[in-house]
Structure formats: structure tokens, C-alpha cells
CSV table of C-alpha atoms and ligand atoms in Angstrom, one decimal:
chain,number,residue,atom,x,y,z
G,1,MET,CA,1.6,102.3,-62.8
G,2,SER,CA,-1.6,100.3,-62.4
G,3,THR,CA,-3.3,97.5,-64.3
G,4,ILE,CA,-6.9,96.7,-65.1
G,5,LEU,CA,-8.1,93.2,-65.9
G,6,ILE,CA,-11.1,92.9,-68.2
G,7,THR,CA,-13.1,89.9,-69.6
G,8,GLY,CA,-14.4,90.4,-73.1
G,9,GLY,CA,-12.1,93.4,-73.6
G,10,HIS,CA,-11.2,92.6,-77.2
G,11,SER,CA,-14.5,93.5,-78.7
G,12,GLY,CA,-17.7,95.5,-78.4
G,13,ILE,CA,-18.2,97.7,-75.3
G,14,GLY,CA,-15.1,96.1,-73.7
G,15,LEU,CA,-12.8,97.2,-76.6
G,16,LYS,CA,-14.1,100.8,-76.5
G,17,CYS,CA,-13.5,100.7,-72.8
G,18,VAL,CA,-9.9,99.4,-72.9
G,19,ARG,CA,-8.9,101.9,-75.7
G,20,GLN,CA,-10.0,104.7,-73.4
G,21,LEU,CA,-8.1,103.2,-70.4
G,22,ALA,CA,-5.0,102.8,-72.5
G,23,ALA,CA,-5.3,106.4,-73.6
G,24,GLN,CA,-5.1,107.2,-69.8
G,25,GLY,CA,-1.8,105.3,-69.6
G,26,ILE,CA,-3.3,102.3,-67.8
G,27,ASP,CA,-1.8,98.8,-68.4
G,28,LEU,CA,-4.3,96.1,-69.3
G,29,VAL,CA,-4.9,92.4,-69.0
G,30,LEU,CA,-7.3,91.1,-71.6
G,31,ALA,CA,-8.9,87.8,-70.6
G,32,GLY,CA,-10.9,85.9,-73.2
G,33,ARG,CA,-11.2,82.5,-74.8
G,34,ASN,CA,-9.6,83.1,-78.2
G,35,PRO,CA,-5.9,84.0,-78.0
G,36,THR,CA,-5.8,85.1,-81.7
G,37,HIS,CA,-8.6,87.7,-81.1
G,38,LEU,CA,-7.0,88.8,-77.9
G,39,GLU,CA,-3.6,89.3,-79.5
G,40,LEU,CA,-5.0,91.2,-82.4
G,41,ALA,CA,-6.7,93.7,-80.0
G,42,ALA,CA,-3.7,93.8,-77.7
G,43,SER,CA,-1.1,94.6,-80.4
G,44,SER,CA,-3.2,97.4,-81.8
G,45,ILE,CA,-3.6,98.9,-78.3
G,46,ARG,CA,0.1,98.5,-77.5
G,47,SER,CA,1.2,100.2,-80.7
G,48,GLY,CA,-1.3,103.0,-80.4
G,49,ALA,CA,-1.0,103.9,-76.7
G,50,GLY,CA,2.4,102.5,-75.6
G,51,VAL,CA,1.0,100.7,-72.5
G,52,LYS,CA,1.6,97.1,-71.5
G,53,VAL,CA,-1.2,94.8,-72.6
G,54,ALA,CA,-1.0,91.2,-71.5
G,55,ILE,CA,-3.4,88.5,-72.6
G,56,VAL,CA,-4.8,85.6,-70.6
G,57,GLU,CA,-6.7,82.7,-72.1
G,58,MET,CA,-9.9,82.4,-70.1
G,59,ASP,CA,-13.3,80.9,-71.0
G,60,VAL,CA,-15.5,82.3,-68.3
G,61,SER,CA,-18.1,79.5,-68.9
G,62,SER,CA,-15.5,77.0,-67.7
G,63,LEU,CA,-14.5,76.7,-64.0
G,64,VAL,CA,-11.2,75.0,-65.0
G,65,SER,CA,-10.3,77.8,-67.4
G,66,VAL,CA,-11.2,80.6,-65.0
G,67,ARG,CA,-8.9,78.9,-62.4
G,68,LYS,CA,-6.1,78.6,-64.9
G,69,GLY,CA,-6.5,82.2,-66.1
G,70,ALA,CA,-6.7,83.6,-62.5
G,71,ALA,CA,-3.5,81.6,-61.6
G,72,GLN,CA,-1.7,83.1,-64.6
G,73,CYS,CA,-2.8,86.6,-63.5
G,74,ARG,CA,-1.5,86.0,-60.0
G,75,GLN,CA,1.8,84.7,-61.4
G,76,MET,CA,2.2,87.8,-63.6
G,77,ILE,CA,1.7,90.0,-60.5
G,78,GLU,CA,4.1,87.9,-58.3
G,79,SER,CA,6.8,88.0,-61.0
G,80,GLY,CA,6.4,91.8,-61.4
G,81,SER,CA,5.5,91.5,-65.1
G,82,ILE,CA,2.3,93.4,-64.3
G,83,SER,CA,1.5,95.6,-61.3
G,84,GLY,CA,-1.3,94.8,-58.7
G,85,LEU,CA,-4.8,95.2,-60.1
G,86,GLN,CA,-6.6,98.5,-59.9
G,87,ALA,CA,-9.8,97.0,-61.2
G,88,ILE,CA,-11.4,93.8,-62.4
G,89,LEU,CA,-14.0,94.4,-65.1
G,90,CYS,CA,-16.4,91.5,-65.3
G,91,ASN,CA,-17.7,92.4,-68.8
G,92,ALA,CA,-17.8,89.2,-70.9
G,93,GLY,CA,-21.4,88.1,-71.6
G,94,ALA,CA,-23.5,86.4,-74.2
G,95,THR,CA,-27.1,85.4,-75.1
G,96,PHE,CA,-28.0,82.0,-76.2
G,97,ARG,CA,-31.3,81.5,-78.0
G,98,GLY,CA,-33.1,78.2,-78.3
G,99,ASP,CA,-33.0,75.3,-75.9
G,100,ALA,CA,-30.6,75.4,-73.0
G,101,THR,CA,-27.2,73.9,-73.5
G,102,TYR,CA,-24.7,72.8,-70.9
G,103,THR,CA,-21.0,73.5,-70.2
G,104,GLU,CA,-18.3,70.8,-69.5
G,105,ASP,CA,-19.1,71.4,-65.8
G,106,GLY,CA,-22.7,70.5,-66.5
G,107,PHE,CA,-24.1,74.0,-66.0
G,108,GLU,CA,-26.5,75.9,-68.2
G,109,LEU,CA,-24.4,78.0,-70.5
G,110,THR,CA,-25.9,81.5,-70.0
G,111,PHE,CA,-25.7,81.2,-66.2
G,112,ALA,CA,-22.1,79.9,-66.4
G,113,THR,CA,-20.9,82.5,-68.8
G,114,ASN,CA,-22.6,85.7,-67.6
G,115,TYR,CA,-22.6,84.9,-63.9
G,116,LEU,CA,-20.9,81.9,-62.3
G,117,GLY,CA,-17.5,82.2,-64.0
G,118,HIS,CA,-17.2,85.8,-62.9
G,119,PHE,CA,-18.3,84.9,-59.4
G,120,LEU,CA,-15.3,82.5,-59.3
G,121,LEU,CA,-12.9,85.0,-60.9
G,122,VAL,CA,-13.7,87.5,-58.2
G,123,GLN,CA,-13.2,84.9,-55.4
G,124,LEU,CA,-9.8,84.0,-56.9
G,125,LEU,CA,-8.5,87.6,-57.6
G,126,ILE,CA,-10.1,89.9,-55.1
G,127,ASP,CA,-7.0,89.9,-52.9
G,128,SER,CA,-4.9,90.9,-55.9
G,129,LEU,CA,-6.7,94.2,-56.0
G,130,GLU,CA,-5.1,97.3,-54.6
G,131,GLY,CA,-6.5,98.7,-51.4
G,132,ASP,CA,-8.8,101.1,-53.1
G,133,GLY,CA,-9.4,98.8,-56.1
G,134,ARG,CA,-12.7,98.2,-57.8
G,135,VAL,CA,-14.8,95.5,-59.4
G,136,VAL,CA,-17.2,96.6,-62.1
G,137,PHE,CA,-19.8,94.2,-63.4
G,138,THR,CA,-21.4,94.8,-66.8
G,139,ALA,CA,-25.0,93.9,-66.0
G,140,SER,CA,-28.0,94.9,-68.2
G,141,GLY,CA,-31.1,97.0,-67.7
G,142,THR,CA,-33.0,93.8,-68.9
G,143,HIS,CA,-32.3,92.3,-65.4
G,144,ASP,CA,-35.3,94.3,-64.0
G,145,PRO,CA,-38.6,92.6,-64.8
G,146,ASP,CA,-40.6,95.7,-63.9
G,147,THR,CA,-39.1,97.9,-66.6
G,148,ALA,CA,-39.7,98.0,-70.3
G,149,ASP,CA,-36.1,96.8,-70.8
G,150,GLY,CA,-36.8,93.8,-68.5
G,151,LYS,CA,-40.1,92.9,-70.3
G,152,PHE,CA,-38.5,93.2,-73.8
G,153,ILE,CA,-36.7,89.9,-74.1
G,154,GLY,CA,-38.1,87.9,-71.2
G,155,ARG,CA,-38.7,88.9,-67.6
G,156,ALA,CA,-36.1,87.6,-65.1
G,157,VAL,CA,-37.2,85.1,-62.6
G,158,ARG,CA,-36.3,84.9,-58.9
G,159,PRO,CA,-32.9,83.2,-59.0
G,160,ASP,CA,-32.3,79.8,-57.5
G,161,ALA,CA,-28.7,79.1,-58.3
G,162,PHE,CA,-29.0,75.3,-58.3
G,163,ALA,CA,-32.1,75.3,-60.5
G,164,LEU,CA,-30.6,77.8,-62.9
G,165,ALA,CA,-27.2,76.1,-63.1
G,166,LYS,CA,-28.3,72.5,-63.3
G,167,THR,CA,-31.4,72.6,-65.4
G,168,GLY,CA,-32.0,76.1,-66.7
G,169,LEU,CA,-35.5,75.6,-65.3
G,170,ASP,CA,-37.8,77.6,-63.2
G,171,GLY,CA,-40.2,75.4,-61.1
G,172,GLY,CA,-39.7,72.6,-63.6
G,173,LYS,CA,-40.4,74.8,-66.6
G,174,PRO,CA,-37.6,75.3,-69.2
G,175,LEU,CA,-36.6,79.0,-69.3
G,176,PRO,CA,-36.5,80.6,-72.8
G,177,GLY,CA,-33.1,82.1,-73.8
G,178,GLY,CA,-34.2,85.7,-73.2
G,179,THR,CA,-35.2,84.8,-69.6
G,180,ARG,CA,-32.0,82.9,-69.0
G,181,TYR,CA,-30.1,86.0,-70.1
G,182,THR,CA,-32.0,88.5,-68.0
G,183,THR,CA,-31.9,86.2,-64.9
G,184,SER,CA,-28.2,85.8,-65.3
G,185,LYS,CA,-27.9,89.6,-65.2
G,186,LEU,CA,-30.1,89.8,-62.1
G,187,CYS,CA,-27.7,87.3,-60.5
G,188,THR,CA,-24.8,89.7,-61.5
G,189,VAL,CA,-26.5,92.7,-59.8
G,190,LEU,CA,-27.2,90.6,-56.7
G,191,HIS,CA,-23.6,89.5,-56.7
G,192,ALA,CA,-22.3,93.1,-57.0
G,193,TYR,CA,-24.3,94.2,-54.0
G,194,GLU,CA,-23.5,91.2,-51.8
G,195,LEU,CA,-19.8,91.7,-52.6
G,196,ASP,CA,-20.1,95.3,-51.6
G,197,ARG,CA,-21.7,94.4,-48.2
G,198,ARG,CA,-19.0,91.8,-47.5
G,199,LEU,CA,-16.1,94.1,-48.4
G,200,LYS,CA,-17.6,96.8,-46.1
G,201,VAL,CA,-17.9,94.3,-43.2
G,202,ALA,CA,-14.3,93.3,-43.8
G,203,GLY,CA,-13.4,97.0,-43.5
G,204,LEU,CA,-11.9,97.2,-47.0
G,205,SER,CA,-12.2,100.2,-49.4
G,206,ILE,CA,-12.5,98.1,-52.5
G,207,SER,CA,-15.7,99.1,-54.4
G,208,SER,CA,-18.2,96.8,-56.2
G,209,ILE,CA,-20.3,98.4,-58.9
G,210,ALA,CA,-23.0,97.2,-61.3
G,211,TYR,CA,-23.4,98.8,-64.8
G,212,ASP,CA,-26.0,98.9,-67.6
G,213,PRO,CA,-24.5,100.1,-70.8
G,214,GLY,CA,-27.9,100.4,-72.5
G,215,ALA,CA,-29.0,98.5,-75.6
G,216,ILE,CA,-26.5,98.6,-78.5
G,217,ALA,CA,-27.1,96.7,-81.7
G,218,GLU,CA,-23.5,96.9,-83.2
G,219,THR,CA,-21.7,94.7,-80.7
G,220,GLY,CA,-21.4,90.9,-81.0
G,221,LEU,CA,-24.2,90.3,-78.5
G,222,LEU,CA,-26.7,89.8,-81.3
G,223,ARG,CA,-24.3,87.8,-83.4
G,224,ASP,CA,-26.6,84.9,-83.7
G,225,LEU,CA,-29.2,87.0,-85.4
G,226,PRO,CA,-29.1,87.2,-89.2
G,227,GLY,CA,-27.2,90.4,-90.5
G,228,PRO,CA,-30.3,92.1,-91.9
G,229,ALA,CA,-32.1,91.7,-88.6
G,230,ARG,CA,-29.1,93.2,-86.7
G,231,ALA,CA,-29.0,96.1,-89.2
G,232,LEU,CA,-32.7,96.7,-88.8
G,233,ILE,CA,-32.4,96.8,-85.0
G,234,GLY,CA,-29.6,99.3,-85.2
G,235,SER,CA,-31.4,101.5,-87.7
G,236,PRO,CA,-32.6,105.0,-86.7
G,237,PRO,CA,-36.4,104.3,-87.1
G,238,VAL,CA,-36.2,101.1,-85.0
G,239,ARG,CA,-34.1,102.9,-82.4
G,240,TRP,CA,-36.7,105.7,-82.3
G,241,LEU,CA,-39.4,103.1,-81.8
G,242,MET,CA,-37.4,101.4,-79.0
G,243,ARG,CA,-36.9,104.7,-77.2
G,244,ARG,CA,-40.7,105.3,-77.5
G,245,MET,CA,-41.3,101.9,-75.9
G,246,GLY,CA,-39.2,103.1,-73.0
G,247,LEU,CA,-36.1,101.0,-73.7
G,248,THR,CA,-32.7,102.3,-72.5
G,249,LEU,CA,-30.5,102.8,-75.5
G,250,GLY,CA,-26.8,102.8,-75.3
G,251,ASP,CA,-24.1,104.0,-77.7
G,252,LEU,CA,-21.2,101.7,-78.5
G,253,THR,CA,-18.4,104.2,-78.0
G,254,GLN,CA,-19.9,106.2,-75.2
G,255,SER,CA,-21.2,103.2,-73.2
G,256,GLY,CA,-17.7,101.7,-73.5
G,257,HIS,CA,-16.1,105.0,-72.3
G,258,ALA,CA,-18.6,105.0,-69.4
G,259,LEU,CA,-17.3,101.6,-68.4
G,260,ALA,CA,-13.8,103.1,-68.3
G,261,ASP,CA,-15.1,105.9,-66.2
G,262,LEU,CA,-16.6,103.5,-63.7
G,263,ALA,CA,-13.2,101.7,-63.6
G,264,THR,CA,-11.2,104.7,-62.7
G,265,GLY,CA,-13.4,107.7,-61.8
G,266,LYS,CA,-13.6,109.1,-58.3
G,267,ASP,CA,-17.4,109.8,-58.1
G,268,PHE,CA,-18.9,106.4,-58.0
G,269,GLY,CA,-20.2,104.7,-54.9
G,270,SER,CA,-19.8,101.1,-54.0
G,271,GLY,CA,-22.9,98.9,-54.0
G,272,ARG,CA,-24.5,101.1,-56.5
G,273,TYR,CA,-26.0,100.6,-60.0
G,274,TYR,CA,-25.2,102.9,-62.8
G,275,GLN,CA,-26.8,103.2,-66.2
G,276,TRP,CA,-25.8,104.9,-69.4
G,277,LYS,CA,-28.9,106.6,-70.7
G,278,ASP,CA,-29.6,109.5,-73.0
G,279,GLY,CA,-25.9,110.4,-73.1
G,280,VAL,CA,-25.5,110.5,-69.4
G,281,LEU,CA,-23.9,108.0,-66.9
G,282,GLY,CA,-26.0,108.2,-63.8
G,283,GLU,CA,-26.9,106.2,-60.7
G,284,THR,CA,-30.3,104.6,-60.8
G,285,ARG,CA,-32.4,102.0,-59.0
G,286,SER,CA,-32.0,98.4,-60.0
G,287,ALA,CA,-34.7,95.7,-59.8
G,288,THR,CA,-36.6,95.4,-56.5
G,289,MET,CA,-35.4,91.8,-56.2
G,290,SER,CA,-31.7,92.9,-56.5
G,291,TYR,CA,-32.0,94.5,-53.0
G,292,ASP,CA,-33.2,91.3,-51.3
G,293,GLU,CA,-30.2,90.5,-49.0
G,294,GLU,CA,-31.4,87.0,-48.1
G,295,LEU,CA,-31.7,86.2,-51.8
G,296,ALA,CA,-28.2,87.5,-52.4
G,297,GLN,CA,-26.7,85.6,-49.5
G,298,ALA,CA,-28.4,82.3,-50.7
G,299,LEU,CA,-27.1,83.0,-54.2
G,300,TRP,CA,-23.6,83.6,-52.9
G,301,ARG,CA,-23.6,80.5,-50.7
G,302,ASP,CA,-24.9,78.3,-53.6
G,303,SER,CA,-22.5,79.8,-56.1
G,304,LYS,CA,-19.6,78.9,-53.8
G,305,THR,CA,-20.8,75.3,-53.8
G,306,LEU,CA,-21.4,75.2,-57.6
G,307,ALA,CA,-18.0,76.8,-58.4
G,308,GLY,CA,-16.3,74.4,-55.9
G,309,VAL,CA,-14.6,77.2,-54.0
G,310,SER,CA,-12.4,75.4,-51.5
G,311,PRO,CA,-11.6,76.8,-48.1
G,312,ASP,CA,-8.0,77.4,-49.4
G,313,GLU,CA,-9.3,79.4,-52.3
G,314,GLU,CA,-11.8,81.5,-50.4
G,315,PRO,CA,-10.2,84.9,-49.7
G,316,ASP,CA,-10.1,85.8,-46.0
G,317,CYS,CA,-11.9,89.1,-46.7
G,318,LEU,CA,-15.0,87.3,-48.1
G,319,LYS,CA,-15.3,84.4,-45.6
D,401,NAP,N1,-25.0,95.2,-76.5
D,401,NAP,C1,-26.0,95.4,-75.6
D,401,NAP,O1,-27.1,95.8,-76.0
D,401,NAP,C2,-25.8,95.2,-74.2
D,401,NAP,C3,-26.8,95.7,-73.3
D,401,NAP,C4,-26.6,95.5,-71.9
D,401,NAP,C5,-25.5,94.8,-71.4
D,401,NAP,N2,-24.6,94.2,-72.3
D,401,NAP,C6,-23.5,93.5,-71.8
D,401,NAP,O2,-22.3,94.1,-72.2
D,401,NAP,C7,-21.3,93.1,-72.1
D,401,NAP,C8,-20.4,93.2,-73.3
D,401,NAP,O3,-21.2,92.8,-74.4
D,401,NAP,P1,-21.1,93.5,-75.9
D,401,NAP,O4,-22.5,94.1,-76.1
D,401,NAP,O5,-19.9,94.3,-76.0
D,401,NAP,O6,-21.1,92.2,-76.8
D,401,NAP,P2,-19.8,91.5,-77.5
D,401,NAP,O7,-19.2,92.4,-78.5
D,401,NAP,O8,-20.3,90.2,-78.0
D,401,NAP,O9,-18.8,91.3,-76.3
D,401,NAP,C9,-19.0,90.2,-75.4
D,401,NAP,C10,-17.6,89.7,-75.0
D,401,NAP,O10,-17.7,88.6,-74.1
D,401,NAP,C11,-16.8,87.6,-74.5
D,401,NAP,N3,-17.3,86.3,-74.1
D,401,NAP,C12,-18.5,85.7,-74.4
D,401,NAP,N4,-18.5,84.5,-73.9
D,401,NAP,C13,-17.3,84.3,-73.3
D,401,NAP,C14,-16.7,83.2,-72.6
D,401,NAP,N5,-17.3,82.0,-72.5
D,401,NAP,N6,-15.5,83.4,-72.1
D,401,NAP,C15,-14.8,84.5,-72.3
D,401,NAP,N7,-15.3,85.6,-73.0
D,401,NAP,C16,-16.5,85.4,-73.5
D,401,NAP,C17,-16.8,87.7,-76.1
D,401,NAP,O11,-15.7,87.1,-76.5
D,401,NAP,P3,-15.7,86.2,-77.9
D,401,NAP,O12,-15.2,87.1,-79.0
D,401,NAP,O13,-14.7,85.1,-77.6
D,401,NAP,O14,-17.1,85.7,-78.1
D,401,NAP,C18,-16.8,89.2,-76.2
D,401,NAP,O15,-15.5,89.7,-76.2
D,401,NAP,C19,-21.9,91.8,-71.9
D,401,NAP,O16,-21.9,91.4,-70.6
D,401,NAP,C20,-23.4,92.0,-72.3
D,401,NAP,O17,-24.3,91.2,-71.7
D,401,NAP,C21,-24.7,94.4,-73.7
């Protein structure tokens, strides 16, 4: 028996993914910030598929909460109530329009939610993964400033972790919400690749993969838009137009199932970027900046400082 931990698995793409994993007989840990929502999803999966589904309260925008949630996962593994982890799916994410707002740790909310919390989670749980385990990061095609996806809501800027975390600024200029989102996703892809390189140097067979599910209007990601605007974005004429503009369109169910495939399938390489596009899950190039190893190393080093990863917490394999 194996277990997969996912953030944001009680809704949207994550929920489609976990239903597919449960149908394969895989036990689950759903991590999220609202226990009522988590339990609703968990109980419907348990009764439908007969697998174990544990829930862990975790607000990924809060370092304290990520630490508590990771400790709870470790305790469940040590007590034998769940098996060791086959995969960690860093899937939770959100967009925040308007002016930047800050978490209790003092970090810009988009950077903290989409990137920094998951960075810490991986540090804390990588050594709970099985030998051939996997980390999959739900990124976004919008991370690439040179594509239509990347230009659509605001081109990602070259990430400087301290500037992004502390001020949400780029060279003293406030970043709009779209750019904060796309830049946090660029950080996610850089993280996935740097993790892969470090795992390889350590001689481990754990894989690290980045994923773009494509644009999907029916999830909660656009929840702060008025209902009619969301319906319009999801309508066939607008989807046709978006495709004509060169945007990568996802499909809620199939993009969720593709995330499940990435978590368990055999044919996916570590340190790669996969995209769900036109009904096919395929490997593709990510942003030019995402291959910049110096940038990735600086982001890793600064993220460790920002997340307050202590020498005791730092896993040996990632030192
Ligand atoms: N939909 C798209 O077009 C699209 C395209 C590319 C990439 N993505 C990425 O796909 C992933 C899943 O998004 P989705 O489209 O399925 O939207 P969604 O339905 O809103 O799912 C996002 C999930 O993240 C969780 N989450 C948000 N903030 C959190 C926090 N601080 N702590 C813990 N959990 C938190 C949400 O939980 P709550 O219910 O508590 O808010 C929710 O379960 C995200 O990373 C998103 O960026 C989406």
C-alpha cells in the first residue's frame, strides 16, 4: 500500500486527481486550510473507493502551519496509520488581484502560497518519500513570459526571492497581481529543476516534475471574478478565441487525471516539465529563465533563509 500527499486536493484539479488515484487503490493525505472542506471530500472518496483518506490542516501560506502539518504527516507515518509517501503533490495555488497583501510571516501572499510554503513542505517531508518517490509541482504555462500564456495575465519577472517575499516589488515597482502569480509559478518550475539536480547529486531515485494543467475556468482559481465573467471565460466562443490567441487550454477532469498520471505513471522523467494540451499530456520546454541554474541556486538559498529552515530540519540529501 502506498500513500500520496496532496495540497489543494479537495477541489478543482486536485480533486479530480485524487479521485483518480483513489480509483487505483492509493491511500491519500489531503492537506488544506479548511478541515470542513477537507473532510467533505475525504468522506466521499472513502465511501466511493474504500481507500484510507487522512486529512491534515495546513495553510501553505503560513510557515508555522506548514511545519505543523508536516509534523502531523511524519507522526502518521511513524505510528503506521499511513504508509511512507509515494508522492507529494504540491498543487495548492491561488491568484490575488489588486494590491499586494502580506501573510502573518510578513511575506507577499502569492509568493508565500504558491511557492514558499511548498518549498518548506518539500524540505520537511522529502525524507518521508519512498526510494522511488516523486514530487510533482502544479505550475502553470503562464510562468513563461515568452509565450502567449505568459503574456496573457502579466509576464513573469526574473525572481529575486527577498524582493518578491518582502515587498512584492520588482526594482522598487509594485508588481500587479497577474505578474505576482506568473512569477510565483516561475519560482515553482525553478524549484522543481533545482530539486531534481540536488536529488541526482545525492544519488537518489526520487523524481521532481513540474506540470502545467492548461487554463481551466471551472476551478476555484478565478473565484474572485464575478460569476458572469467566469461563465463567459468558460464559454465555447471565448475558449475558441483563447485557443486562436495561442493559449494552452486545459480540461478540468482530464488535466486532473494527468496530474494523477504524473504522480504514479512510469514514463515521466525527473527534472522535466509536462503540459496538458489539446488532450495530450506531453513533455515540453519551460521558460528560458527556468533553466538558469545560478538563478535556481540563489532562489533555493534565499528560500531556505526566508522559510527559516534550520540545520536540524534540512534533510541530509538536500544539504
Ligand atoms: N485553473 C487554471 O486555469 C490553472 C492553470 C494553470 C495552473 N493552475 C494551478 O493548478 C492548481 C490547482 O488550482 P485549481 O485551478 O484547481 O483551483 P482551485 O479549485 O482554486 O484549487 C486550488 C486549491 O488550492 C488550495 N489553496 C489555496 N490557497 C491555499 C492555502 N493558503 N493553503 C492551503 N491550500 C490552499 C485551495 O483550497 P481552499 O479551498 O482552502 O481555497 C484549493 O483547494 C493551482 O496551483 C493553480 O495555480 C490552474
